PDB file of N, CA and C in Angstrom:
ATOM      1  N   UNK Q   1     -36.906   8.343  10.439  1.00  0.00           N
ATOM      2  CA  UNK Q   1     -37.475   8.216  11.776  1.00  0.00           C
ATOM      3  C   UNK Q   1     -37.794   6.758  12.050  1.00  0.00           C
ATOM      4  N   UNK Q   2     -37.403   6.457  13.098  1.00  0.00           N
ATOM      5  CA  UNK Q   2     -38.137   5.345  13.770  1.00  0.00           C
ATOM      6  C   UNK Q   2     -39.285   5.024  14.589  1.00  0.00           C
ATOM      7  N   UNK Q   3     -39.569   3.751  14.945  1.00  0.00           N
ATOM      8  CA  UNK Q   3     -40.692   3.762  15.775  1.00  0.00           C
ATOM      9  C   UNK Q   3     -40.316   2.784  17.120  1.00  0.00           C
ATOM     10  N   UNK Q   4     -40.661   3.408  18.316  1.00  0.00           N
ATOM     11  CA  UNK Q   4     -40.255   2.614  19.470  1.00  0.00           C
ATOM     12  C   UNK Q   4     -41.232   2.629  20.511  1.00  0.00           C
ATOM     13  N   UNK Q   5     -41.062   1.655  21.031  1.00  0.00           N
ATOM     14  CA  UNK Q   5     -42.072   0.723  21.962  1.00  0.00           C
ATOM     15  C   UNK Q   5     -41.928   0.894  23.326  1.00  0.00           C
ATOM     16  N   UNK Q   6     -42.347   1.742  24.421  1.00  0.00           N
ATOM     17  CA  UNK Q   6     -42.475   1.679  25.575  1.00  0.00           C
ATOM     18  C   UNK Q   6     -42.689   0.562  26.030  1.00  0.00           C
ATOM     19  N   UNK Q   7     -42.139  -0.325  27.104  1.00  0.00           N
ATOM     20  CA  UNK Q   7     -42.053  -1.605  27.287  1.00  0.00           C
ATOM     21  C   UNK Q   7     -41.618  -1.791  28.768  1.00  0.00           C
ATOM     22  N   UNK Q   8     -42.877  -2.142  29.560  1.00  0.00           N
ATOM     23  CA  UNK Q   8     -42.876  -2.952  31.010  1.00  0.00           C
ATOM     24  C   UNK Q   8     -43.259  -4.109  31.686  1.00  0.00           C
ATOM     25  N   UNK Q   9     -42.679  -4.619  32.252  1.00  0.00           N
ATOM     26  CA  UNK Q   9     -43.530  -6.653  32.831  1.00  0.00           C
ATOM     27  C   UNK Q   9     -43.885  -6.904  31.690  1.00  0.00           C
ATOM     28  N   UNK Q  10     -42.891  -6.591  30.207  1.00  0.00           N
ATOM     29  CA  UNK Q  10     -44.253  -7.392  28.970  1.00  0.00           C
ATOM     30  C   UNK Q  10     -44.968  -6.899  28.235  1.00  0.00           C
ATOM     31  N   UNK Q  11     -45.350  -5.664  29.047  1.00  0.00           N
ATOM     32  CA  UNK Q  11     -47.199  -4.838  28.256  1.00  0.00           C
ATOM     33  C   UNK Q  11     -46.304  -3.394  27.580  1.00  0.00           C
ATOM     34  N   UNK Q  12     -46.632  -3.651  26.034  1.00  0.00           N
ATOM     35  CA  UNK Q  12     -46.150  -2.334  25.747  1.00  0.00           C
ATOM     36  C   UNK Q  12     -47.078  -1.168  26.073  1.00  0.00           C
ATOM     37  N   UNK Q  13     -46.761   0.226  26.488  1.00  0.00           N
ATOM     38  CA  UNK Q  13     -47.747   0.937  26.871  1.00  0.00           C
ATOM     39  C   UNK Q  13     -47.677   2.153  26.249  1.00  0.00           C
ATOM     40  N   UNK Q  14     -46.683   2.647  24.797  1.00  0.00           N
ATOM     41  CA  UNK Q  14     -46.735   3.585  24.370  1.00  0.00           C
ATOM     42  C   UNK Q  14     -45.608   3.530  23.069  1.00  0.00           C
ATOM     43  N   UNK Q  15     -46.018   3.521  22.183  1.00  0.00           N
ATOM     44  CA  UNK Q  15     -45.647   3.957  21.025  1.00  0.00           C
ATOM     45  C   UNK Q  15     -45.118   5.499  20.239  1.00  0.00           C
ATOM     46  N   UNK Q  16     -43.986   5.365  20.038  1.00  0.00           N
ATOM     47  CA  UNK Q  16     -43.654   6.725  19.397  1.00  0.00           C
ATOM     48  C   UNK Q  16     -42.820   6.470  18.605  1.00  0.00           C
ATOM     49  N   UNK Q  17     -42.627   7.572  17.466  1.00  0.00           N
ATOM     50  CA  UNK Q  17     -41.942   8.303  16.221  1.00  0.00           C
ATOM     51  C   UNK Q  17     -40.397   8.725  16.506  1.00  0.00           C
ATOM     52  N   UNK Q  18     -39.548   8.479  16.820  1.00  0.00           N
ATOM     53  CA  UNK Q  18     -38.476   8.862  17.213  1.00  0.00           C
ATOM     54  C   UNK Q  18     -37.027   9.228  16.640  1.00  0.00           C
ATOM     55  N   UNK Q  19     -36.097   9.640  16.586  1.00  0.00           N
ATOM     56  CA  UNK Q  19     -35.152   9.076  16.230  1.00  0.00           C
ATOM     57  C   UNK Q  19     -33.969   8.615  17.466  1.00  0.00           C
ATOM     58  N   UNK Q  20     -32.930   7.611  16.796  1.00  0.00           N
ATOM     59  CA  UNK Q  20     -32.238   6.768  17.862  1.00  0.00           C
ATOM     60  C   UNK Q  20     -31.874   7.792  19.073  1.00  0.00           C
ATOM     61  N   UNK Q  21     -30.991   8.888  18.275  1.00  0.00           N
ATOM     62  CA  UNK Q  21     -30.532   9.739  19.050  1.00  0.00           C
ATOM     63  C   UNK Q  21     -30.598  10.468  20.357  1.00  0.00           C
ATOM     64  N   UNK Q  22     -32.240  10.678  20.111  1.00  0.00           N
ATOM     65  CA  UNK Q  22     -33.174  10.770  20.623  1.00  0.00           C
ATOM     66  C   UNK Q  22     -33.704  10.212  21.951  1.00  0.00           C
ATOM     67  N   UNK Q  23     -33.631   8.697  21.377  1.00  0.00           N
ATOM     68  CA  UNK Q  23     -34.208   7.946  22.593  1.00  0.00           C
ATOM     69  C   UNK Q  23     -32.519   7.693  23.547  1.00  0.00           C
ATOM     70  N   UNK Q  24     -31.491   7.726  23.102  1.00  0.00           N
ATOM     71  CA  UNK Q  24     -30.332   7.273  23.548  1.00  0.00           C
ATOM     72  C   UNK Q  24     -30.299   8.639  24.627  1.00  0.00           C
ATOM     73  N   UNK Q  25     -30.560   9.916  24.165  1.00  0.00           N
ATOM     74  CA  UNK Q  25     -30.549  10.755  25.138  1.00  0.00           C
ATOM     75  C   UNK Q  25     -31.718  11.121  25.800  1.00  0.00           C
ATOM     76  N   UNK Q  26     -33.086  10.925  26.066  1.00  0.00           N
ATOM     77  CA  UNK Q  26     -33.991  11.317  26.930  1.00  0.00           C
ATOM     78  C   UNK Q  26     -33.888  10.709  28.188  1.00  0.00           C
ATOM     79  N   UNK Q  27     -33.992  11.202  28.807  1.00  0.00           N
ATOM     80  CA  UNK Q  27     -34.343  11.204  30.387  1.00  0.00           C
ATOM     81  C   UNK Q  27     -35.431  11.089  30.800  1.00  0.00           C
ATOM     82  N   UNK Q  28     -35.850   9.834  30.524  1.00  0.00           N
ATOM     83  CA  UNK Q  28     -37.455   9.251  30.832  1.00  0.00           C
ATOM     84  C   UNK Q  28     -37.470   8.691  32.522  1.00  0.00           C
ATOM     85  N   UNK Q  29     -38.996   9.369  33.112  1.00  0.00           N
ATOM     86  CA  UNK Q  29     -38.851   9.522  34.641  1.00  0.00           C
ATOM     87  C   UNK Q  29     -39.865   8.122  35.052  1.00  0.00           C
ATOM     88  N   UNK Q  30     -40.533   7.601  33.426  1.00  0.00           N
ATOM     89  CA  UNK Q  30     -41.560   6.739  33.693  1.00  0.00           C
ATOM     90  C   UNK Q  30     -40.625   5.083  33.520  1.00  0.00           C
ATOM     91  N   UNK Q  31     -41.080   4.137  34.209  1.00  0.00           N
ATOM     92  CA  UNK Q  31     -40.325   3.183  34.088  1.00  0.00           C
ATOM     93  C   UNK Q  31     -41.215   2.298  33.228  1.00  0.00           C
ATOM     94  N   UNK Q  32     -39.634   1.356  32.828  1.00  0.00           N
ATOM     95  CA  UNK Q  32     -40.129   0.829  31.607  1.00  0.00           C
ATOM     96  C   UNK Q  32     -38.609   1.351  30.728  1.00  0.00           C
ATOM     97  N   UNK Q  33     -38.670   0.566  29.279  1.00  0.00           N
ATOM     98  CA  UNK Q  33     -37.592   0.200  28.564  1.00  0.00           C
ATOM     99  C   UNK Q  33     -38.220   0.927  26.893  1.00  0.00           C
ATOM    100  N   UNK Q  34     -37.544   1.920  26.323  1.00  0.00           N
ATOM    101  CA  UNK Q  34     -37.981   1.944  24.989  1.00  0.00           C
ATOM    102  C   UNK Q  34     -37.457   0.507  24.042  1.00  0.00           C
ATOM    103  N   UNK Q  35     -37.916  -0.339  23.107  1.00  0.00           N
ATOM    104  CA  UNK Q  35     -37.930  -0.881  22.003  1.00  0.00           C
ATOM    105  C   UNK Q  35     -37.880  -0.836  20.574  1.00  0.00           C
ATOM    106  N   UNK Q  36     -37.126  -0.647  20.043  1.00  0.00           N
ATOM    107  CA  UNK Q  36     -37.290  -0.444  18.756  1.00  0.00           C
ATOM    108  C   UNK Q  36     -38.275  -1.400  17.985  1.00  0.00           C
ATOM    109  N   UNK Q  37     -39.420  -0.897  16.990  1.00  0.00           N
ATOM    110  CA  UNK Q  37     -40.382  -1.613  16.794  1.00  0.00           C
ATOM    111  C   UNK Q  37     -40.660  -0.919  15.224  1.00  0.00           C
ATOM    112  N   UNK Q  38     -41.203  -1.707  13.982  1.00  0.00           N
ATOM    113  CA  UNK Q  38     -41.071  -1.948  12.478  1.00  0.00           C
ATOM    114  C   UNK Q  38     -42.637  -1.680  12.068  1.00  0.00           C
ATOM    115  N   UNK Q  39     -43.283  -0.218  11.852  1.00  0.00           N
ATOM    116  CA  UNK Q  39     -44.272  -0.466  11.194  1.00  0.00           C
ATOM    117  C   UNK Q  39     -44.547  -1.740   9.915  1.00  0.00           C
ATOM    118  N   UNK Q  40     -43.214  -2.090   9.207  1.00  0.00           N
ATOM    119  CA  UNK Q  40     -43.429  -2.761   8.322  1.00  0.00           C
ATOM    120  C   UNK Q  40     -43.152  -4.332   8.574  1.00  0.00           C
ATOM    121  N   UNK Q  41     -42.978  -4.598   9.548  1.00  0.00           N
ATOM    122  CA  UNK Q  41     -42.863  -6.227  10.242  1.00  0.00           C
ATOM    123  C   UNK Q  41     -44.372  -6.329  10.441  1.00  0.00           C
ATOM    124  N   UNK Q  42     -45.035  -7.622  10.073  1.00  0.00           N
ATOM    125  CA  UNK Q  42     -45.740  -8.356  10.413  1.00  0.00           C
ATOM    126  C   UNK Q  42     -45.888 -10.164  10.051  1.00  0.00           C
ATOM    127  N   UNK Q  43     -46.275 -10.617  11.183  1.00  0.00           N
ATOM    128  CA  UNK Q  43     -45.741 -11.708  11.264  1.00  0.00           C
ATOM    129  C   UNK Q  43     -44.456 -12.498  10.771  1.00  0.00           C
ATOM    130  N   UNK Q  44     -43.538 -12.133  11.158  1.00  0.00           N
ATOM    131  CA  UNK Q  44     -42.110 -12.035  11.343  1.00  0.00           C
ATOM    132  C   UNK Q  44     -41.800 -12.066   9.573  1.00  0.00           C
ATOM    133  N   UNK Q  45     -42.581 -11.201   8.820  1.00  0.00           N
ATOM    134  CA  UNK Q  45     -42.030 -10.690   7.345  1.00  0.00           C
ATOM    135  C   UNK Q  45     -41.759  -9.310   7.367  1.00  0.00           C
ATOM    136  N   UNK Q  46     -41.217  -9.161   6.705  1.00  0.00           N
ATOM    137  CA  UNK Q  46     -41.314  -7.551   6.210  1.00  0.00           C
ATOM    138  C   UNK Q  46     -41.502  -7.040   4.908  1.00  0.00           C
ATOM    139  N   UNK Q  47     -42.622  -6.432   4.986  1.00  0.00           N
ATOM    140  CA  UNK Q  47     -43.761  -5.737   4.002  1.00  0.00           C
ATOM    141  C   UNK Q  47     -43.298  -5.193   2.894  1.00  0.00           C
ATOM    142  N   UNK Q  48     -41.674  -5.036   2.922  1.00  0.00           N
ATOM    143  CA  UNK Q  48     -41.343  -3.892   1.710  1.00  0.00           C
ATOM    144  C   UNK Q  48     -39.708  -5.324   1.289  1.00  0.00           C
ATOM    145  N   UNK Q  49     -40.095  -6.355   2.068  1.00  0.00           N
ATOM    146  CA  UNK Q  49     -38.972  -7.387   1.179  1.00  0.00           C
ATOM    147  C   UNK Q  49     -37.447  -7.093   2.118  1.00  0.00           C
ATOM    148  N   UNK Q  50     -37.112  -6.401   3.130  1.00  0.00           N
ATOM    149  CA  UNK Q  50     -36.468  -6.119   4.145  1.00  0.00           C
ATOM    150  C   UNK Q  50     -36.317  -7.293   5.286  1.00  0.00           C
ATOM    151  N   UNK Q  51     -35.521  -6.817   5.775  1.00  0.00           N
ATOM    152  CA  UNK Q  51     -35.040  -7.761   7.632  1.00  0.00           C
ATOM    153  C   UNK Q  51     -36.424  -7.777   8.235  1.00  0.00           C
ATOM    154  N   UNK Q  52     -37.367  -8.741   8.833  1.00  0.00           N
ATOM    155  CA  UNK Q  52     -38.177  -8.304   9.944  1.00  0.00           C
ATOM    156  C   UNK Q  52     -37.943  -7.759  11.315  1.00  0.00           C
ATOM    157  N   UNK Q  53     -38.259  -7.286  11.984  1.00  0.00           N
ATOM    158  CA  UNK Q  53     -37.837  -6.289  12.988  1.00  0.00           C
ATOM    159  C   UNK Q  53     -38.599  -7.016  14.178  1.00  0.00           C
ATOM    160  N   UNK Q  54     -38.440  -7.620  15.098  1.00  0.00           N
ATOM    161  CA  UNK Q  54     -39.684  -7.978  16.070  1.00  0.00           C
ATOM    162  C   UNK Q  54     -40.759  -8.286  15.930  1.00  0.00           C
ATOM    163  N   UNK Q  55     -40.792  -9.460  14.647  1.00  0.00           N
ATOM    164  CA  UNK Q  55     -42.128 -10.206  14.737  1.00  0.00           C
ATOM    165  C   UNK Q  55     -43.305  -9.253  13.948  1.00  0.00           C
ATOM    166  N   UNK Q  56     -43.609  -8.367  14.654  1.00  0.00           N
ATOM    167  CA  UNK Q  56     -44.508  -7.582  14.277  1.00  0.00           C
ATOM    168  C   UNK Q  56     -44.169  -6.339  14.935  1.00  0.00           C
ATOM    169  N   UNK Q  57     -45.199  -5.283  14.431  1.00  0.00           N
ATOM    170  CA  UNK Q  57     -45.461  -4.023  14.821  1.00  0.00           C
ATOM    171  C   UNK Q  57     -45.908  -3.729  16.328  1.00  0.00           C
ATOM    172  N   UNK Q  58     -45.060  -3.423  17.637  1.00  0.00           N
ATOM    173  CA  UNK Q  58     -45.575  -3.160  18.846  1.00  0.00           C
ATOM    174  C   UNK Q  58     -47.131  -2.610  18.539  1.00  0.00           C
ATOM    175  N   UNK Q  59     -47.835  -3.159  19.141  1.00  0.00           N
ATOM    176  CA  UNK Q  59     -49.528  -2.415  19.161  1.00  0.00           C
ATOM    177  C   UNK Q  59     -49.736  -1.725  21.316  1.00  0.00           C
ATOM    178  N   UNK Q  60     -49.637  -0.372  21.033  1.00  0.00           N
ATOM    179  CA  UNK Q  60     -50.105  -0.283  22.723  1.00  0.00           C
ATOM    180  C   UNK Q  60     -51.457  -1.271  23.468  1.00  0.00           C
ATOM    181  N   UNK Q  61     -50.957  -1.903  24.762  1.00  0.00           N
ATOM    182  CA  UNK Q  61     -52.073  -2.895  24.938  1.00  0.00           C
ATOM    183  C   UNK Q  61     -51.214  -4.277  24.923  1.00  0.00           C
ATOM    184  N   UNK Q  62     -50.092  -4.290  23.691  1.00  0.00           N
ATOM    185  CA  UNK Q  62     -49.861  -5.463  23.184  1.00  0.00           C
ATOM    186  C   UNK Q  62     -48.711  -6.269  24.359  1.00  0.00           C
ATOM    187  N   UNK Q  63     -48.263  -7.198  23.597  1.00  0.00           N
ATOM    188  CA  UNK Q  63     -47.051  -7.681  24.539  1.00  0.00           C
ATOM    189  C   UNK Q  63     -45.704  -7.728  23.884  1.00  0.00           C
ATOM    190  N   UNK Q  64     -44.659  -8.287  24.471  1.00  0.00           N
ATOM    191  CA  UNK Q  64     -43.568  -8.235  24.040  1.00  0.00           C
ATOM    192  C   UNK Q  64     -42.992  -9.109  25.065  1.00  0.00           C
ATOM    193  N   UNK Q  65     -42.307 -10.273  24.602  1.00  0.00           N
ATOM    194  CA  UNK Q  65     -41.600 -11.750  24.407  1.00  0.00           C
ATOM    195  C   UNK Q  65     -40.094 -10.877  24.799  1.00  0.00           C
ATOM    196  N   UNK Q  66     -39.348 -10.729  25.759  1.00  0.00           N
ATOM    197  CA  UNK Q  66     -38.282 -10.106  26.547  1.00  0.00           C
ATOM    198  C   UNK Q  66     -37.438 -11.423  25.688  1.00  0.00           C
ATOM    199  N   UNK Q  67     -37.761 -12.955  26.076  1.00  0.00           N
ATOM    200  CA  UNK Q  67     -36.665 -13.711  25.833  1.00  0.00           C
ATOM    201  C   UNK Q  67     -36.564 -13.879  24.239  1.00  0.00           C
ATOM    202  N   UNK Q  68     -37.841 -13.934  23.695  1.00  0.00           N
ATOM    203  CA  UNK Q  68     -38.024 -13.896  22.359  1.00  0.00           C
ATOM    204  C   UNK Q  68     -37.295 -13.015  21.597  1.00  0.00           C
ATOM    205  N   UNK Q  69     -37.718 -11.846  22.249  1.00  0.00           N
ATOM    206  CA  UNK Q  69     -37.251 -10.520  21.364  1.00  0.00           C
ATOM    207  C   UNK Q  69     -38.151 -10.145  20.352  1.00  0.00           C
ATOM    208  N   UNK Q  70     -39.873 -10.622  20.542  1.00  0.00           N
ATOM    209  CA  UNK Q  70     -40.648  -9.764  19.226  1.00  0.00           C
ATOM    210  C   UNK Q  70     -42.243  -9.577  20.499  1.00  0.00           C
ATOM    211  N   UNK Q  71     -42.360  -8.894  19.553  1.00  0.00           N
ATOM    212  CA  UNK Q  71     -44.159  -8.467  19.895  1.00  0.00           C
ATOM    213  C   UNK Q  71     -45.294  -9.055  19.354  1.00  0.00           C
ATOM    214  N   UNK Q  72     -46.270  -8.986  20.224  1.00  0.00           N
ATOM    215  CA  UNK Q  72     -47.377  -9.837  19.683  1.00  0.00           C
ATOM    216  C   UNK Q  72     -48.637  -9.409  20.465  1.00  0.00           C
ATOM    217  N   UNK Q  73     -49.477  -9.530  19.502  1.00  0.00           N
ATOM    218  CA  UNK Q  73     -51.140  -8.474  20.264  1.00  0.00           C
ATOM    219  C   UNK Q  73     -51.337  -9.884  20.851  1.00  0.00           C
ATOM    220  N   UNK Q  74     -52.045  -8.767  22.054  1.00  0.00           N
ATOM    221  CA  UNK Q  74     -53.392  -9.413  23.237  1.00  0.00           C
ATOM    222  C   UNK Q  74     -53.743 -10.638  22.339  1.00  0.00           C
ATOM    223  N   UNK Q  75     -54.305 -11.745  23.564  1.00  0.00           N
ATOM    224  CA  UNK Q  75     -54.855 -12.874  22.839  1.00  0.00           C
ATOM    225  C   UNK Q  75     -56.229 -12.346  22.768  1.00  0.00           C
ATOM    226  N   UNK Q  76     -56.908 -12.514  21.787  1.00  0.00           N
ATOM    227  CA  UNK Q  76     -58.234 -12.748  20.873  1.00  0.00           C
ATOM    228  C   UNK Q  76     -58.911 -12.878  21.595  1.00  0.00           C
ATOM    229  N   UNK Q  77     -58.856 -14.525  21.760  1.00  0.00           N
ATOM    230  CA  UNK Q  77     -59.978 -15.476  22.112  1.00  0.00           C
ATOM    231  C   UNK Q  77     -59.139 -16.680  22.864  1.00  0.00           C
ATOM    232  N   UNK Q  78     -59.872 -16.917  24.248  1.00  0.00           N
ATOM    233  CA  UNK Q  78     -59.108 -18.178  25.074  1.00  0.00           C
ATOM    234  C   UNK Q  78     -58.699 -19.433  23.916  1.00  0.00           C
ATOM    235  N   UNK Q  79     -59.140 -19.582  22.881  1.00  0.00           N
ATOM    236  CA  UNK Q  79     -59.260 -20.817  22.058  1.00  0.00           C
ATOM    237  C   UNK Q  79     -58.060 -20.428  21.220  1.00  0.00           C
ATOM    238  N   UNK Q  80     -57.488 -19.561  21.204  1.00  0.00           N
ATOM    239  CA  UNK Q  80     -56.473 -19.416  20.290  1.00  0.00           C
ATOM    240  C   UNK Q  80     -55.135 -19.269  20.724  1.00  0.00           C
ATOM    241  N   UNK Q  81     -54.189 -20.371  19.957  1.00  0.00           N
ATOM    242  CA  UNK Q  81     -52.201 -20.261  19.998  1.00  0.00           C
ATOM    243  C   UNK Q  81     -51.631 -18.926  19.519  1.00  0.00           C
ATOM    244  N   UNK Q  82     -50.839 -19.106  20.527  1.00  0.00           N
ATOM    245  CA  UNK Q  82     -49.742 -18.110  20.022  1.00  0.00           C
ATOM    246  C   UNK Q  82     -48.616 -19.025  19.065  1.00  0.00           C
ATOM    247  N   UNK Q  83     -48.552 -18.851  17.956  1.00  0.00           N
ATOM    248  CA  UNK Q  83     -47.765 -18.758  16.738  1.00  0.00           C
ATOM    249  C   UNK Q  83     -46.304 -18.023  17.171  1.00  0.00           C
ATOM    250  N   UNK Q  84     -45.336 -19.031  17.975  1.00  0.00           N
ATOM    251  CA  UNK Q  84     -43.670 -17.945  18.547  1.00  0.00           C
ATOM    252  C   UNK Q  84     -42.871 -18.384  16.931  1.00  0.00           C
ATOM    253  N   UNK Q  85     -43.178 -18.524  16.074  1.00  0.00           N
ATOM    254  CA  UNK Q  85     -42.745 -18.723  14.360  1.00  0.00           C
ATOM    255  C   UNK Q  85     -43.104 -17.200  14.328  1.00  0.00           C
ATOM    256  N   UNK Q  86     -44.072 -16.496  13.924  1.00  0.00           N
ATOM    257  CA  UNK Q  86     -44.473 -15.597  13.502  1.00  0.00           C
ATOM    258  C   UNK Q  86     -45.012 -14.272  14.550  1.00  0.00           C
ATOM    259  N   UNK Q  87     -45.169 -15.075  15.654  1.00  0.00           N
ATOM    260  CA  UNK Q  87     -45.552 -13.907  16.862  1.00  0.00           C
ATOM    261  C   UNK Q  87     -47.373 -13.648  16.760  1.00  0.00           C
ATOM    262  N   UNK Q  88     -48.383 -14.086  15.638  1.00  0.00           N
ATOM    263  CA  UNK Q  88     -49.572 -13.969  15.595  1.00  0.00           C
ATOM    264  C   UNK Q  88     -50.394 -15.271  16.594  1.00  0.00           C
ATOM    265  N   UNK Q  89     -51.907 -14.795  16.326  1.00  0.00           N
ATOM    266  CA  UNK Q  89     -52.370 -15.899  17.063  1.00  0.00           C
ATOM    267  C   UNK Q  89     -53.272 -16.431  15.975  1.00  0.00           C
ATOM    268  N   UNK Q  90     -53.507 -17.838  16.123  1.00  0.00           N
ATOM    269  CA  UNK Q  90     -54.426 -18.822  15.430  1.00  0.00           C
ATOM    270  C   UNK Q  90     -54.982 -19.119  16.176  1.00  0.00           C
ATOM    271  N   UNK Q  91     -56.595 -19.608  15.287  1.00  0.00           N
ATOM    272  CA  UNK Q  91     -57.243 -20.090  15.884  1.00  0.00           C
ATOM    273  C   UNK Q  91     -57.372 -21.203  15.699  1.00  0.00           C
ATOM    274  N   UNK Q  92     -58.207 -22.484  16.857  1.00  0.00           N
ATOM    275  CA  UNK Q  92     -57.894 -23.880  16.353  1.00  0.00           C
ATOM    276  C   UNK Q  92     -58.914 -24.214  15.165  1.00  0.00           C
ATOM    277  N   UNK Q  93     -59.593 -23.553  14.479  1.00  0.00           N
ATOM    278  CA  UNK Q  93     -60.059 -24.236  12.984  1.00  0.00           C
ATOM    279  C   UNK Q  93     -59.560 -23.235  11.970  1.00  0.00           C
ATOM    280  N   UNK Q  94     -59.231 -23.843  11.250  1.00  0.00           N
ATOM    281  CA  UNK Q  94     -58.746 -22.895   9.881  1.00  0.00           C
ATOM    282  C   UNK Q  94     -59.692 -21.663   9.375  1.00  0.00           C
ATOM    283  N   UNK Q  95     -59.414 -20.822   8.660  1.00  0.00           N
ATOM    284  CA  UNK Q  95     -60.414 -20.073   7.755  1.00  0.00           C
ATOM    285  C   UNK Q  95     -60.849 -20.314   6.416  1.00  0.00           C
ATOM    286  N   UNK Q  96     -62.486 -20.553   6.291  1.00  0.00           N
ATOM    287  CA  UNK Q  96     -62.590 -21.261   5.058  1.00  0.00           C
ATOM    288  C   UNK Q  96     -62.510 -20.759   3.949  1.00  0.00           C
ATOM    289  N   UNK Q  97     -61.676 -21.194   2.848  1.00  0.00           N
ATOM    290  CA  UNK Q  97     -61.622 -20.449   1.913  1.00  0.00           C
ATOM    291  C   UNK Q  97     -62.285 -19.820   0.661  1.00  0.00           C
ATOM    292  N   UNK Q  98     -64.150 -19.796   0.906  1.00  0.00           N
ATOM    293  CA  UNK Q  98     -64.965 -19.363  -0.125  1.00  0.00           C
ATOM    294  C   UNK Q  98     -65.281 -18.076  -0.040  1.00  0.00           C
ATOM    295  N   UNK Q  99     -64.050 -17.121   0.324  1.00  0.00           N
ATOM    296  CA  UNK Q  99     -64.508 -15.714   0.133  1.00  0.00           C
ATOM    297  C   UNK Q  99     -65.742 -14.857   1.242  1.00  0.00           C
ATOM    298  N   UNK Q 100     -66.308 -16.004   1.968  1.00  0.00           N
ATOM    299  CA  UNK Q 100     -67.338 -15.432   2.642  1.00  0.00           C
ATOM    300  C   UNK Q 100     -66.536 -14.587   3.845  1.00  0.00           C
ATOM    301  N   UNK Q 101     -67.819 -13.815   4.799  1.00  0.00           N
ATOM    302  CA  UNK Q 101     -67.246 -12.982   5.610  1.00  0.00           C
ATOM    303  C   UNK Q 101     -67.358 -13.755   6.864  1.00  0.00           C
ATOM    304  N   UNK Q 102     -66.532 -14.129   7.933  1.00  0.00           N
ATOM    305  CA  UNK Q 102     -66.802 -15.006   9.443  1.00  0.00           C
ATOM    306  C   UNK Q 102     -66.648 -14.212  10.369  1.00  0.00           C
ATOM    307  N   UNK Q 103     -66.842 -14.561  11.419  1.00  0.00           N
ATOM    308  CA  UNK Q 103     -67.143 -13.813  12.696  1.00  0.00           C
ATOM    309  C   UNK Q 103     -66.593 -15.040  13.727  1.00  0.00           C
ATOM    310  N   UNK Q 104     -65.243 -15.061  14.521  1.00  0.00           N
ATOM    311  CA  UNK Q 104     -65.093 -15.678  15.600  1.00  0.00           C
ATOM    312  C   UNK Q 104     -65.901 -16.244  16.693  1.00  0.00           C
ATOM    313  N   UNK Q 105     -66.433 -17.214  17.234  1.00  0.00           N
ATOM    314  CA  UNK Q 105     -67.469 -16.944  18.415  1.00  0.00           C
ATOM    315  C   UNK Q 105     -66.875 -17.864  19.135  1.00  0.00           C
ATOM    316  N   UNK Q 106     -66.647 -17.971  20.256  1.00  0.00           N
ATOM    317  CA  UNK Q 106     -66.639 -19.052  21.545  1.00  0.00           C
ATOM    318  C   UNK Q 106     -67.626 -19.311  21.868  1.00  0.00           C
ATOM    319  N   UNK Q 107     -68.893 -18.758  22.265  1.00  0.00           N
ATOM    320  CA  UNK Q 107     -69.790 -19.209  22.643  1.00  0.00           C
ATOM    321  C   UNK Q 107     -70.470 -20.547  21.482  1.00  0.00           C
ATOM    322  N   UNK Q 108     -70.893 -21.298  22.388  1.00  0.00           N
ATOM    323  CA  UNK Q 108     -71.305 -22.627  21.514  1.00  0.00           C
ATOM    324  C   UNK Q 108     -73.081 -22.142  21.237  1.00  0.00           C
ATOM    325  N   UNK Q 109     -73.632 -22.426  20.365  1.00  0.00           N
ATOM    326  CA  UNK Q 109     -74.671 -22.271  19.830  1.00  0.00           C
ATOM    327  C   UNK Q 109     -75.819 -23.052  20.393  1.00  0.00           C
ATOM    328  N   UNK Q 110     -76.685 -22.373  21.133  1.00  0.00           N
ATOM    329  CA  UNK Q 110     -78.283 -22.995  21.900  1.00  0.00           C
ATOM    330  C   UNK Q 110     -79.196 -23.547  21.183  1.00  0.00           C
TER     331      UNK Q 110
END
């Protein structure tokens, strides 16, 4: 089975279990484009040592790069790039590496 990506203006809006066959023959009345999409792609690797499939895993909500050809979740936080290498987003300071737990904030501190 596969997994495919309901896909309109960009915004994926539904995720399903499918097979090709399947989607090659339904008669979908809702508009919009199915996608084939890789539980095991993330950030343009693949998890089991395979082809990556679109960047990442369609997330409903998420987007999808038409010229690109991959998917990539909602931005975060206004402060953060989109990564079109990998399809993720960064933020502009690194994560520090002593194991501790962080919490994102934009808001600047009073």
């Amino acid at each position: 089975m596969s997994h495919f990506a309901k896909v309109l203006d960009g915004k994926v809006l539904d995720v399903i279990v499918a097979e090709q066959d399947f989607i090659d023959s339904y008669v979908d009345t809702v508009p919009g484009e199915w996608i084939q999409t890789s539980y095991n792609t993330f950030g343009n690797e693949h998890l089991l040592g395979g082809t990556p499939l679109r960047k990442n895993y369609a997330s409903i909500g998420g987007n999808y790069d038409k010229e690109g050809d991959y998917f990539y979740d909602a931005q975060p936080f206004p402060s953060w790039t989109l990564n079109k290498t990998t399809g993720l987003w960064e933020s502009p300071k690194a994560l520090p590496s002593d194991d501790k737990n962080y919490v994102w904030n934009e808001e600047p501190y009073l």
